[in-house]
Short mmCIF file of C-alpha atoms in Angstrom, two decimals:
data_model
loop_
_atom_site.label_atom_id
_atom_site.label_comp_id
_atom_site.label_asym_id
_atom_site.label_seq_id
_atom_site.Cartn_x
_atom_site.Cartn_y
_atom_site.Cartn_z
CA MET A 1 93.00 -30.94 111.41
CA GLY A 2 92.82 -27.08 110.32
CA THR A 3 94.37 -28.51 107.01
CA HIS A 4 91.78 -31.30 106.92
CA ARG A 5 88.78 -28.57 106.90
CA LYS A 6 90.97 -26.49 104.46
CA ALA A 7 90.94 -29.07 101.78
CA LEU A 8 87.26 -30.03 102.74
CA ARG A 9 86.01 -26.43 102.23
CA THR A 10 88.05 -26.31 98.85
CA THR A 11 86.35 -29.43 97.87
CA ALA A 12 82.89 -28.05 98.97
CA VAL A 13 83.43 -25.12 96.46
CA GLY A 14 82.79 -27.15 93.75
CA ALA A 15 79.46 -28.44 95.09
CA VAL A 16 78.74 -25.07 95.82
CA SER A 17 78.85 -23.69 92.23
CA ALA A 18 76.99 -26.82 91.19
CA THR A 19 73.95 -25.54 94.02
CA LEU A 20 74.01 -22.13 92.94
CA ILE A 21 73.75 -22.81 89.37
CA ALA A 22 70.72 -25.08 90.34
CA GLY A 23 69.45 -22.22 92.51
CA GLY A 24 69.83 -19.85 89.93
CA VAL A 25 68.05 -21.51 87.60
CA LEU A 26 65.20 -22.84 89.76
CA GLY A 27 64.98 -18.98 91.31
CA PHE A 28 64.80 -17.83 87.85
CA ALA A 29 62.43 -20.14 85.77
CA PRO A 30 59.68 -20.16 88.06
CA ALA A 31 59.98 -16.38 88.57
CA ALA A 32 59.34 -16.14 84.65
CA GLN A 33 56.58 -18.19 84.63
CA ALA A 34 54.72 -16.56 87.68
CA ALA A 35 55.34 -12.64 86.34
CA THR A 36 52.18 -12.77 84.73
CA ASN A 37 50.39 -13.48 88.08
CA SER A 38 49.81 -11.87 90.94
CA VAL A 39 52.71 -12.27 93.24
CA ARG A 40 53.94 -9.51 96.12
CA PHE A 41 57.28 -9.17 97.13
CA VAL A 42 57.15 -7.95 100.97
CA ASP A 43 59.55 -7.55 103.60
CA ILE A 44 58.25 -9.08 107.09
CA THR A 45 59.93 -8.29 110.41
CA GLY A 46 60.98 -11.25 112.01
CA ASP A 47 62.13 -12.00 115.61
CA GLY A 48 64.14 -9.52 117.17
CA GLY A 49 63.55 -7.30 114.32
CA THR A 50 65.20 -9.10 111.78
CA THR A 51 63.76 -8.39 108.12
CA LEU A 52 63.25 -11.53 106.44
CA LYS A 53 62.46 -11.37 102.59
CA ALA A 54 59.34 -12.87 101.41
CA ASN A 55 56.69 -13.16 98.81
CA VAL A 56 52.85 -14.01 98.50
CA VAL A 57 50.78 -15.61 96.21
CA THR A 58 47.13 -15.51 96.82
CA PRO A 59 44.14 -17.32 94.62
CA ALA A 60 42.89 -15.36 91.81
CA GLY A 61 40.04 -12.98 92.49
CA ALA A 62 40.91 -13.18 96.37
CA ASP A 63 39.25 -9.86 97.51
CA GLY A 64 39.24 -10.40 101.40
CA SER A 65 35.72 -11.37 101.63
CA HIS A 66 36.56 -14.85 101.89
CA ARG A 67 39.64 -17.03 103.99
CA HIS A 68 41.81 -19.22 102.31
CA PRO A 69 43.96 -21.70 104.26
CA LEU A 70 47.37 -20.34 104.81
CA LEU A 71 51.05 -22.20 103.36
CA VAL A 72 54.02 -21.00 105.04
CA MET A 73 57.49 -21.92 102.98
CA PRO A 74 60.86 -21.20 104.28
CA THR A 75 63.64 -21.63 102.07
CA SER A 76 66.17 -24.30 102.20
CA TRP A 77 69.65 -23.92 102.78
CA GLY A 78 71.34 -21.39 100.51
CA PHE A 79 68.45 -20.82 98.13
CA PRO A 80 66.59 -17.65 97.53
CA GLN A 81 62.95 -17.12 98.33
CA VAL A 82 62.01 -17.01 94.92
CA GLN A 83 62.50 -20.93 95.09
CA TYR A 84 58.72 -21.95 95.70
CA LEU A 85 57.45 -20.03 93.28
CA ALA A 86 56.06 -22.59 90.66
CA GLN A 87 54.65 -24.73 93.24
CA ALA A 88 53.24 -21.64 95.15
CA GLN A 89 51.40 -20.55 92.23
CA LYS A 90 49.76 -23.98 91.61
CA LEU A 91 48.83 -23.94 95.47
CA ALA A 92 47.35 -20.24 94.79
CA ASP A 93 45.47 -22.05 92.04
CA SER A 94 43.86 -24.28 94.20
CA GLY A 95 42.84 -22.08 96.81
CA TYR A 96 45.93 -21.35 99.46
CA VAL A 97 47.29 -18.08 100.38
CA VAL A 98 50.92 -19.17 100.05
CA VAL A 99 53.80 -17.07 102.05
CA ALA A 100 57.38 -17.99 101.25
CA TYR A 101 60.14 -15.95 102.87
CA ASN A 102 64.09 -16.36 102.93
CA VAL A 103 65.42 -17.65 106.24
CA ARG A 104 67.54 -15.44 108.05
CA GLY A 105 71.41 -15.06 107.26
CA PHE A 106 70.27 -16.19 103.94
CA TRP A 107 70.80 -13.75 100.84
CA GLN A 108 69.03 -10.43 101.46
CA SER A 109 67.14 -11.36 104.63
CA GLY A 110 68.84 -10.23 107.81
CA GLY A 111 70.35 -11.82 110.64
CA GLY A 112 72.69 -15.02 111.07
CA ILE A 113 72.65 -17.98 110.12
CA GLU A 114 71.38 -19.59 113.21
CA VAL A 115 70.84 -23.25 111.83
CA ALA A 116 67.21 -23.73 112.55
CA GLY A 117 68.07 -21.76 116.31
CA PRO A 118 65.44 -20.41 118.61
CA PRO A 119 65.00 -17.18 116.32
CA ASP A 120 64.35 -19.14 113.05
CA VAL A 121 61.25 -20.98 115.26
CA ALA A 122 60.32 -17.80 116.33
CA ASP A 123 60.51 -15.99 112.85
CA ALA A 124 58.07 -18.70 111.77
CA SER A 125 55.37 -17.67 113.83
CA LYS A 126 56.40 -14.06 113.29
CA VAL A 127 55.45 -14.85 109.30
CA ILE A 128 52.13 -16.22 110.17
CA ASP A 129 51.51 -13.25 112.24
CA TRP A 130 52.29 -11.08 109.39
CA ALA A 131 50.24 -13.30 107.03
CA LEU A 132 46.65 -13.13 109.32
CA ALA A 133 47.64 -9.39 109.60
CA ASN A 134 47.96 -8.75 105.86
CA THR A 135 46.69 -11.63 103.76
CA PRO A 136 42.95 -12.93 103.39
CA SER A 137 44.42 -16.19 105.06
CA ASP A 138 42.38 -18.36 107.73
CA ALA A 139 43.79 -18.55 111.36
CA GLY A 140 42.25 -21.61 111.63
CA HIS A 141 43.87 -23.84 108.75
CA ILE A 142 47.35 -23.07 108.56
CA GLY A 143 49.96 -25.24 107.32
CA MET A 144 54.00 -25.16 107.11
CA ALA A 145 55.98 -27.14 104.11
CA GLY A 146 59.54 -27.13 102.94
CA VAL A 147 62.52 -28.57 101.38
CA SER A 148 65.83 -29.83 103.77
CA TYR A 149 66.38 -26.27 105.59
CA GLY A 150 62.55 -25.20 105.41
CA ALA A 151 61.47 -28.90 106.35
CA GLY A 152 63.39 -28.63 109.54
CA ILE A 153 62.08 -25.43 110.48
CA SER A 154 58.61 -26.65 109.38
CA LEU A 155 58.88 -29.24 111.79
CA LEU A 156 60.12 -27.16 114.74
CA ALA A 157 57.69 -24.66 114.43
CA ALA A 158 54.89 -27.36 114.69
CA ALA A 159 56.18 -27.86 117.87
CA HIS A 160 56.25 -24.33 119.15
CA ASP A 161 53.09 -23.08 117.35
CA LYS A 162 49.68 -24.58 118.09
CA ARG A 163 48.30 -22.78 114.84
CA ILE A 164 50.50 -24.98 112.69
CA LYS A 165 48.02 -27.72 111.76
CA ALA A 166 49.64 -29.51 109.02
CA VAL A 167 53.16 -29.82 107.62
CA ALA A 168 55.00 -31.15 104.59
CA SER A 169 58.64 -31.56 105.79
CA LEU A 170 60.45 -32.65 102.53
CA SER A 171 63.85 -34.12 102.66
CA GLY A 172 64.29 -32.82 105.95
CA TRP A 173 65.78 -33.96 109.30
CA ALA A 174 64.15 -34.80 112.49
CA ASP A 175 67.40 -35.59 114.35
CA LEU A 176 70.57 -33.16 113.48
CA ILE A 177 72.74 -34.86 115.57
CA ASP A 178 71.95 -38.47 113.98
CA SER A 179 72.30 -36.57 110.66
CA ILE A 180 75.50 -35.39 110.58
CA TYR A 181 77.17 -37.13 113.23
CA SER A 182 76.16 -40.58 113.57
CA GLY A 183 77.84 -43.44 114.63
CA ARG A 184 79.91 -40.47 116.90
CA THR A 185 81.66 -40.24 113.44
CA GLU A 186 81.82 -36.45 111.48
CA HIS A 187 79.88 -36.62 108.28
CA SER A 188 82.83 -34.30 106.81
CA GLN A 189 81.85 -34.24 103.15
CA ALA A 190 78.34 -33.11 103.74
CA THR A 191 78.50 -31.12 106.58
CA ALA A 192 81.44 -29.19 104.37
CA LEU A 193 79.04 -28.86 101.68
CA LEU A 194 76.35 -27.04 104.24
CA ASP A 195 79.42 -25.11 105.70
CA GLY A 196 80.62 -23.57 102.01
CA VAL A 197 76.90 -22.79 100.88
CA GLY A 198 76.34 -21.26 103.79
CA LEU A 199 79.67 -19.30 103.54
CA VAL A 200 78.79 -18.41 100.05
CA THR A 201 74.97 -17.26 100.14
CA GLY A 202 74.79 -16.17 103.68
CA ARG A 203 76.06 -14.99 107.06
CA PRO A 204 76.74 -17.34 109.70
CA SER A 205 76.50 -16.15 113.03
CA ALA A 206 79.24 -16.21 115.71
CA GLU A 207 77.73 -19.61 117.06
CA THR A 208 77.47 -21.20 113.82
CA SER A 209 81.10 -20.46 112.64
CA GLN A 210 82.59 -21.85 115.94
CA VAL A 211 80.22 -25.07 115.81
CA PHE A 212 81.61 -25.81 112.42
CA LYS A 213 85.36 -24.97 113.19
CA ASP A 214 84.96 -27.36 116.66
CA PHE A 215 83.05 -30.34 114.00
CA PHE A 216 85.63 -30.08 111.52
CA ALA A 217 88.38 -30.15 114.31
CA ALA A 218 86.83 -33.39 115.60
CA ASP A 219 87.50 -32.05 118.91
CA LEU A 220 86.08 -34.58 121.54
CA SER A 221 86.50 -31.66 124.46
CA LYS A 222 83.67 -30.02 122.47
CA GLU A 223 81.50 -32.93 121.68
CA GLN A 224 78.59 -32.51 124.36
CA GLU A 225 78.33 -29.35 123.63
CA LEU A 226 77.62 -30.21 119.74
CA ILE A 227 75.00 -32.79 120.82
CA ASP A 228 73.52 -30.04 123.15
CA TRP A 229 73.44 -27.38 120.15
CA GLY A 230 72.11 -30.19 117.24
CA LYS A 231 69.32 -31.35 120.26
CA LYS A 232 67.94 -27.94 120.48
CA ARG A 233 67.62 -27.79 116.62
CA SER A 234 65.91 -31.32 116.11
CA ALA A 235 62.25 -31.82 116.37
CA ALA A 236 63.06 -35.39 117.78
CA THR A 237 63.63 -33.44 120.85
CA TYR A 238 60.50 -32.10 120.85
CA VAL A 239 57.88 -34.79 119.74
CA ASP A 240 55.98 -34.87 122.62
CA GLN A 241 55.04 -30.96 122.02
CA ILE A 242 54.40 -31.98 118.46
CA ASN A 243 52.12 -34.73 119.52
CA LYS A 244 49.93 -32.68 122.02
CA ASN A 245 49.77 -30.10 119.52
CA GLY A 246 48.00 -32.05 116.94
CA ALA A 247 49.29 -31.24 113.97
CA ALA A 248 48.88 -33.56 110.58
CA ILE A 249 52.81 -34.67 109.61
CA MET A 250 54.17 -35.51 105.89
CA LEU A 251 57.76 -36.68 105.90
CA ALA A 252 59.07 -37.69 102.31
CA ASN A 253 63.11 -38.26 102.11
CA ALA A 254 65.28 -40.16 99.91
CA TRP A 255 67.34 -43.15 100.61
CA GLY A 256 70.19 -42.11 99.26
CA ASP A 257 70.52 -38.38 101.78
CA THR A 258 74.02 -37.87 102.38
CA ILE A 259 72.98 -35.19 104.33
CA PHE A 260 69.63 -36.22 106.13
CA PRO A 261 70.09 -40.18 106.18
CA PRO A 262 66.73 -41.86 106.35
CA ASN A 263 67.23 -43.57 110.07
CA GLN A 264 66.61 -40.67 111.82
CA ILE A 265 63.55 -39.74 110.00
CA ALA A 266 61.98 -43.24 110.17
CA ASP A 267 62.39 -43.17 113.99
CA PHE A 268 60.74 -39.70 114.17
CA TYR A 269 57.90 -41.38 112.29
CA GLY A 270 57.15 -43.73 114.81
CA ARG A 271 57.12 -41.77 117.67
CA LEU A 272 54.29 -39.24 116.35
CA THR A 273 51.03 -40.16 117.48
CA GLY A 274 48.86 -38.19 115.13
CA PRO A 275 47.73 -38.02 111.97
CA LYS A 276 51.09 -38.78 109.67
CA ARG A 277 52.85 -40.23 106.33
CA LEU A 278 55.78 -41.50 105.72
CA GLU A 279 57.37 -41.23 102.11
CA LEU A 280 60.71 -42.85 101.05
CA ARG A 281 62.06 -42.99 97.60
CA PRO A 282 65.57 -43.43 95.85
CA GLY A 283 67.76 -40.30 95.26
CA ASP A 284 70.17 -37.95 97.27
CA HIS A 285 68.95 -34.66 99.23
CA ALA A 286 66.27 -32.90 97.64
CA THR A 287 66.50 -34.54 94.50
CA ALA A 288 63.46 -36.38 94.85
CA GLU A 289 61.20 -32.96 94.82
CA LEU A 290 63.36 -31.20 92.34
CA THR A 291 61.63 -31.38 89.25
CA GLY A 292 58.43 -30.11 91.31
CA LEU A 293 60.55 -26.50 91.92
CA PHE A 294 60.35 -26.13 88.02
CA GLY A 295 56.40 -26.70 88.31
CA LEU A 296 57.20 -30.67 86.27
CA PRO A 297 54.45 -33.11 87.67
CA ASN A 298 56.51 -34.49 90.77
CA ASP A 299 55.00 -37.22 92.86
CA VAL A 300 56.36 -35.78 96.17
CA TRP A 301 54.43 -32.02 95.67
CA THR A 302 51.26 -34.02 94.17
CA ASP A 303 50.99 -35.75 97.34
CA THR A 304 51.79 -32.52 99.80
CA GLU A 305 49.03 -31.04 98.05
CA ARG A 306 46.87 -33.98 98.41
CA TRP A 307 47.86 -34.03 102.05
CA PHE A 308 47.11 -29.99 102.76
CA ASP A 309 43.97 -30.65 101.15
CA HIS A 310 42.73 -33.07 103.37
CA TYR A 311 43.83 -31.85 106.56
CA LEU A 312 43.39 -27.87 106.10
CA LYS A 313 40.43 -27.85 103.21
CA GLY A 314 38.72 -31.34 104.50
CA GLU A 315 39.06 -32.77 100.91
CA ASP A 316 37.84 -36.65 101.01
CA ASN A 317 40.87 -37.23 98.97
CA GLY A 318 41.55 -40.43 100.46
CA ILE A 319 45.02 -39.96 101.63
CA ASP A 320 43.89 -40.80 104.98
CA ARG A 321 42.84 -44.31 104.13
CA GLU A 322 45.97 -45.41 102.55
CA ARG A 323 48.92 -47.00 103.64
CA PRO A 324 50.84 -44.32 105.53
CA VAL A 325 53.92 -45.88 104.48
CA GLN A 326 54.89 -45.35 101.15
CA LEU A 327 58.13 -46.63 99.76
CA LYS A 328 59.52 -46.92 96.39
CA SER A 329 62.60 -49.69 95.69
CA ARG A 330 65.59 -48.28 94.18
CA SER A 331 65.42 -51.42 91.96
CA THR A 332 61.81 -51.35 90.76
CA GLY A 333 59.61 -48.41 89.91
CA GLY A 334 56.24 -49.40 91.91
CA TYR A 335 55.09 -48.13 95.17
CA GLU A 336 54.82 -50.33 98.02
CA GLY A 337 52.20 -49.31 101.00
CA TYR A 338 53.08 -50.52 104.85
CA PRO A 339 51.11 -49.93 107.61
CA ASP A 340 53.61 -48.79 109.88
CA TRP A 341 57.48 -48.61 109.53
CA LYS A 342 58.21 -51.77 111.69
CA SER A 343 56.22 -53.89 108.96
CA VAL A 344 58.69 -52.80 106.16
CA GLY A 345 61.16 -55.46 106.82
CA ALA A 346 58.95 -58.02 108.02
CA THR A 347 61.33 -60.90 108.10
CA ARG A 348 65.07 -60.99 108.90
CA ARG A 349 67.90 -63.03 107.63
CA LYS A 350 71.20 -63.22 109.59
CA ILE A 351 74.42 -63.97 107.78
CA ASP A 352 77.34 -65.43 109.85
CA LEU A 353 80.36 -63.46 110.27
CA ALA A 354 81.93 -66.36 111.66
CA GLY A 355 85.88 -66.23 112.25
CA THR A 356 88.67 -64.17 113.10
CA ALA A 357 89.54 -61.16 110.66
CA THR A 358 92.38 -58.22 111.30
CA VAL A 359 92.29 -55.66 109.44
CA HIS A 360 94.92 -52.58 109.13
CA ALA A 361 93.99 -48.73 109.89
CA ASN A 362 94.38 -45.57 107.95
CA VAL A 363 94.00 -46.94 104.09
CA ASP A 364 90.99 -47.00 102.25
CA SER A 365 90.48 -50.51 101.15
CA GLY A 366 88.64 -49.33 97.71
CA ALA A 367 85.09 -49.99 99.55
CA ASP A 368 83.44 -46.55 99.78
CA GLY A 369 80.04 -44.82 100.36
CA GLY A 370 80.97 -42.82 97.11
CA VAL A 371 80.84 -39.07 96.90
CA VAL A 372 77.89 -36.79 98.22
CA PHE A 373 74.86 -36.06 95.93
CA LEU A 374 76.78 -37.57 92.57
CA SER A 375 76.36 -41.32 93.82
CA SER A 376 73.02 -41.48 95.12
CA ILE A 377 71.54 -39.46 91.75
CA LEU A 378 73.71 -41.81 89.68
CA ASP A 379 72.00 -44.52 91.54
CA GLN A 380 68.83 -42.97 91.51
CA VAL A 381 68.57 -42.17 87.81
CA ALA A 382 70.67 -45.04 86.54
CA GLN A 383 70.47 -47.50 88.79
CA LEU A 384 74.36 -47.61 89.57
CA PRO A 385 75.50 -47.11 93.15
CA PRO A 386 78.71 -47.05 94.17
CA VAL A 387 80.79 -50.70 93.31
CA ALA A 388 83.60 -52.44 94.21
CA SER A 389 85.42 -55.84 93.10
CA ILE A 390 84.87 -58.11 95.99
CA PRO A 391 87.29 -60.42 95.33
CA LEU A 392 89.95 -57.49 94.84
CA LEU A 393 89.57 -55.89 97.96
CA PRO A 394 92.79 -56.01 99.97
CA ARG A 395 92.16 -58.22 103.09
CA ARG A 396 95.37 -56.31 104.93
CA TRP A 397 93.02 -53.41 105.29
CA ALA A 398 89.18 -54.79 104.33
CA ALA A 399 87.20 -58.01 106.37
CA VAL A 400 85.20 -59.56 104.08
CA TRP A 401 82.34 -61.99 104.71
CA GLN A 402 79.81 -63.62 102.22
CA SER A 403 76.39 -64.85 102.17
CA GLU A 404 75.59 -68.21 100.00
CA ARG A 405 74.23 -67.54 96.61
CA TYR A 406 70.34 -66.34 96.97
CA SER A 407 68.10 -68.71 94.87
CA GLY A 408 65.59 -66.34 94.60
CA ALA A 409 65.57 -62.52 94.91
CA GLN A 410 65.77 -60.60 98.17
CA GLN A 411 64.09 -57.51 98.77
CA VAL A 412 65.95 -55.90 101.29
CA ARG A 413 63.61 -53.60 103.28
CA GLY A 414 64.35 -50.89 106.18
CA THR A 415 67.42 -51.04 108.42
CA ALA A 416 70.31 -53.65 108.43
CA ARG A 417 72.11 -54.32 111.89
CA LEU A 418 75.38 -55.39 112.33
CA HIS A 419 76.98 -56.80 115.58
CA THR A 420 80.28 -57.98 115.90
CA THR A 421 83.25 -58.21 118.43
CA LEU A 422 85.56 -55.85 118.20
CA THR A 423 89.57 -55.61 119.97
CA PRO A 424 91.41 -52.62 118.70
CA THR A 425 94.97 -51.62 119.40
CA ALA A 426 94.01 -48.21 120.29
CA GLU A 427 91.43 -46.53 122.72
CA SER A 428 89.72 -44.50 119.84
CA GLY A 429 89.03 -45.75 116.35
CA THR A 430 86.44 -45.46 113.18
CA LEU A 431 85.06 -48.51 111.65
CA VAL A 432 82.99 -48.62 108.38
CA ALA A 433 80.40 -51.51 107.67
CA TYR A 434 79.32 -51.85 103.78
CA LEU A 435 76.89 -54.08 102.67
CA TYR A 436 77.14 -55.19 99.02
CA ASP A 437 75.05 -57.10 96.33
CA VAL A 438 77.13 -59.45 94.89
CA GLY A 439 77.02 -60.88 91.19
CA PRO A 440 78.58 -63.65 89.82
CA LEU A 441 81.82 -61.89 88.45
CA GLY A 442 82.10 -60.85 92.05
CA LEU A 443 81.23 -56.95 91.10
CA GLY A 444 79.67 -55.60 94.23
CA LYS A 445 77.42 -52.84 94.24
CA LEU A 446 76.51 -50.53 97.80
CA VAL A 447 73.17 -51.36 99.03
CA THR A 448 73.74 -49.83 102.42
CA ASP A 449 76.96 -48.71 104.52
CA ALA A 450 77.07 -46.48 108.30
CA PRO A 451 80.10 -45.36 110.25
CA TYR A 452 80.79 -45.93 113.70
CA THR A 453 83.58 -44.48 116.16
CA TRP A 454 84.50 -45.40 119.64
CA HIS A 455 86.78 -43.32 122.12
CA GLY A 456 87.86 -44.55 125.62
CA ARG A 457 88.07 -47.87 125.22
CA THR A 458 91.07 -50.38 126.48
CA PRO A 459 93.60 -51.31 123.68
CA GLY A 460 93.79 -54.82 123.32
CA THR A 461 90.19 -55.65 125.39
CA ALA A 462 87.03 -56.66 123.18
CA PHE A 463 83.62 -54.98 123.11
CA ASP A 464 80.33 -55.28 121.20
CA VAL A 465 79.56 -53.22 118.56
CA ASP A 466 76.21 -52.97 117.40
CA LEU A 467 75.27 -50.65 114.41
CA ASP A 468 72.42 -49.54 112.83
CA LEU A 469 73.61 -49.52 108.60
CA PHE A 470 71.54 -46.68 106.60
CA SER A 471 67.92 -47.70 105.98
CA THR A 472 67.17 -48.69 102.65
CA ALA A 473 65.15 -50.39 99.45
CA TYR A 474 67.21 -52.93 97.28
CA ASP A 475 66.32 -55.86 95.18
CA VAL A 476 69.07 -58.45 95.11
CA PRO A 477 68.24 -60.43 92.07
CA ALA A 478 68.32 -64.17 92.44
CA GLY A 479 71.98 -65.82 92.14
CA HIS A 480 73.50 -63.17 93.53
CA ARG A 481 74.71 -62.69 97.10
CA LEU A 482 75.56 -60.13 100.34
CA ALA A 483 78.76 -59.48 101.50
CA LEU A 484 79.40 -57.61 104.54
CA VAL A 485 82.70 -55.57 104.15
CA ILE A 486 84.19 -53.39 106.86
CA ASP A 487 87.27 -51.11 106.42
CA THR A 488 88.31 -47.80 108.61
CA VAL A 489 88.77 -45.01 105.95
CA ASP A 490 85.84 -43.47 103.42
CA PRO A 491 85.82 -40.11 102.02
CA LEU A 492 82.65 -38.94 103.45
CA TYR A 493 83.71 -39.26 106.71
CA ILE A 494 86.27 -37.99 109.39
CA GLU A 495 88.43 -41.04 110.89
CA HIS A 496 89.73 -41.43 114.26
CA ASN A 497 92.26 -44.38 113.90
CA PRO A 498 95.70 -43.43 114.96
CA SER A 499 98.37 -44.53 112.69
CA GLY A 500 99.43 -48.08 112.59
CA ALA A 501 96.33 -49.15 114.67
CA GLN A 502 94.69 -52.44 113.77
CA LEU A 503 91.25 -53.87 114.10
CA THR A 504 90.33 -57.67 115.29
CA PHE A 505 86.70 -58.76 114.58
CA SER A 506 85.80 -62.22 116.29
CA SER A 507 82.80 -63.81 116.59
CA PRO A 508 82.53 -65.68 119.98
CA VAL A 509 80.58 -68.85 120.83
CA ASP A 510 78.35 -67.43 123.21
CA ASP A 511 78.20 -64.52 121.18
CA PRO A 512 78.30 -65.22 117.58
CA SER A 513 78.87 -62.10 115.22
CA TYR A 514 76.12 -61.30 112.70
CA VAL A 515 74.49 -58.75 110.33
CA SER A 516 70.47 -59.16 110.22
CA VAL A 517 69.30 -58.32 106.94
CA PRO A 518 65.57 -57.00 106.87
CA LEU A 519 63.68 -58.52 104.09
CA ARG A 520 60.04 -57.83 102.49
CA GLU A 521 57.58 -60.46 103.28
CA GLN A 522 56.92 -62.40 100.45
#
């Protein structure tokens, strides 16, 4: 697996370069805009004496005679401290004191990369302490916001610091393991990108370096250690404490997020009991928020400010009376409001996976989830998801089932679920399930997918597979059909099929196989 990891890191270098180019633009463009404004660059002492590089933007004319609500914003993974300057200026113009800081281990901040470990959570509280002592901020009105890494740290901080009254988590995670290791399958392409960015822009701690090494080695003996490490860094682990502290939580993510898929965020949202809001849009990781970092009009940042205006400033702007689940389909431009997540896919339609199909492992059939970032961005801007010719998929390496042609449009909303009976020839293995929208000529557009890995099974003995595909919102046109495809290799994931392995899918009479598709109530 050492050669595999080297290849993954090499592949990540190109993505890292693109990320850093974008980071440079996002860093310098807002800085130029903010140059005429009062921006103060400071050093803040974080946990254990670690120096955190930060910037402070205060409302015009703030002289200490009046206290202002405070917003603390940790940076994204690999981004410099100037990342949020454009938005910080807008928020300061609206009356907020904004402190943005470079998280430990990256750029000029000290320490090592801890992947939102306890030192990162403690740092957030130290930044709040510093702001209360050194800016005209109000201790009773404190919020945190961030994109990606900053989003995850903000949620974790809300569990550990009851002074935080509101959070906007943008393209963040709630369950780190369910993000990068869903279905017991290593999301290798996405994690290689994170690893590569960390190596280029920061200094991974010894623990972080070892975790990445074990992850790419796919060492089963280290699995529980990985899970324990990830759970410690997951807001879902501390949801009871978040609920007890009572912070108002806004979650905004993208359907096609290849680093933090939407299922884990939706599950976390359902467990929150305080004021909450869930927004899901087309795009990949952090692409929905991107234009806002340039200071351009952006729905995510507009709602973020409205969220804080209501829960920190007490403004009656109506955001608390809107339906709290706001979705935008990948196929249409408008927003849809729902009272809760379970109402999103109010109706379910099953596609029977009848008969028996045997596939041979170790070969990519041509059905796959695309390329990290690129594929979902194409879907976001041009509605061009990954495609496959369903009739031409080789049945030796791919099992295929199709629905009837639909007389009317099918609005897929939420989480499709696969149930099947699998008989493997090896004790370990991996499958990847794909749901396609198939047009009249047989061209399939990817609706959703998900991987599934098993270990310790008895060869030749059947067992049930229940798999949630990644949540989505996609409109299947009238005259099209849905197809469920299963194969064993996808460039996005590490697969665990021994050479020569075969998988047989069946549908017993007393336990038929199916894929359950959630549909919007018409």
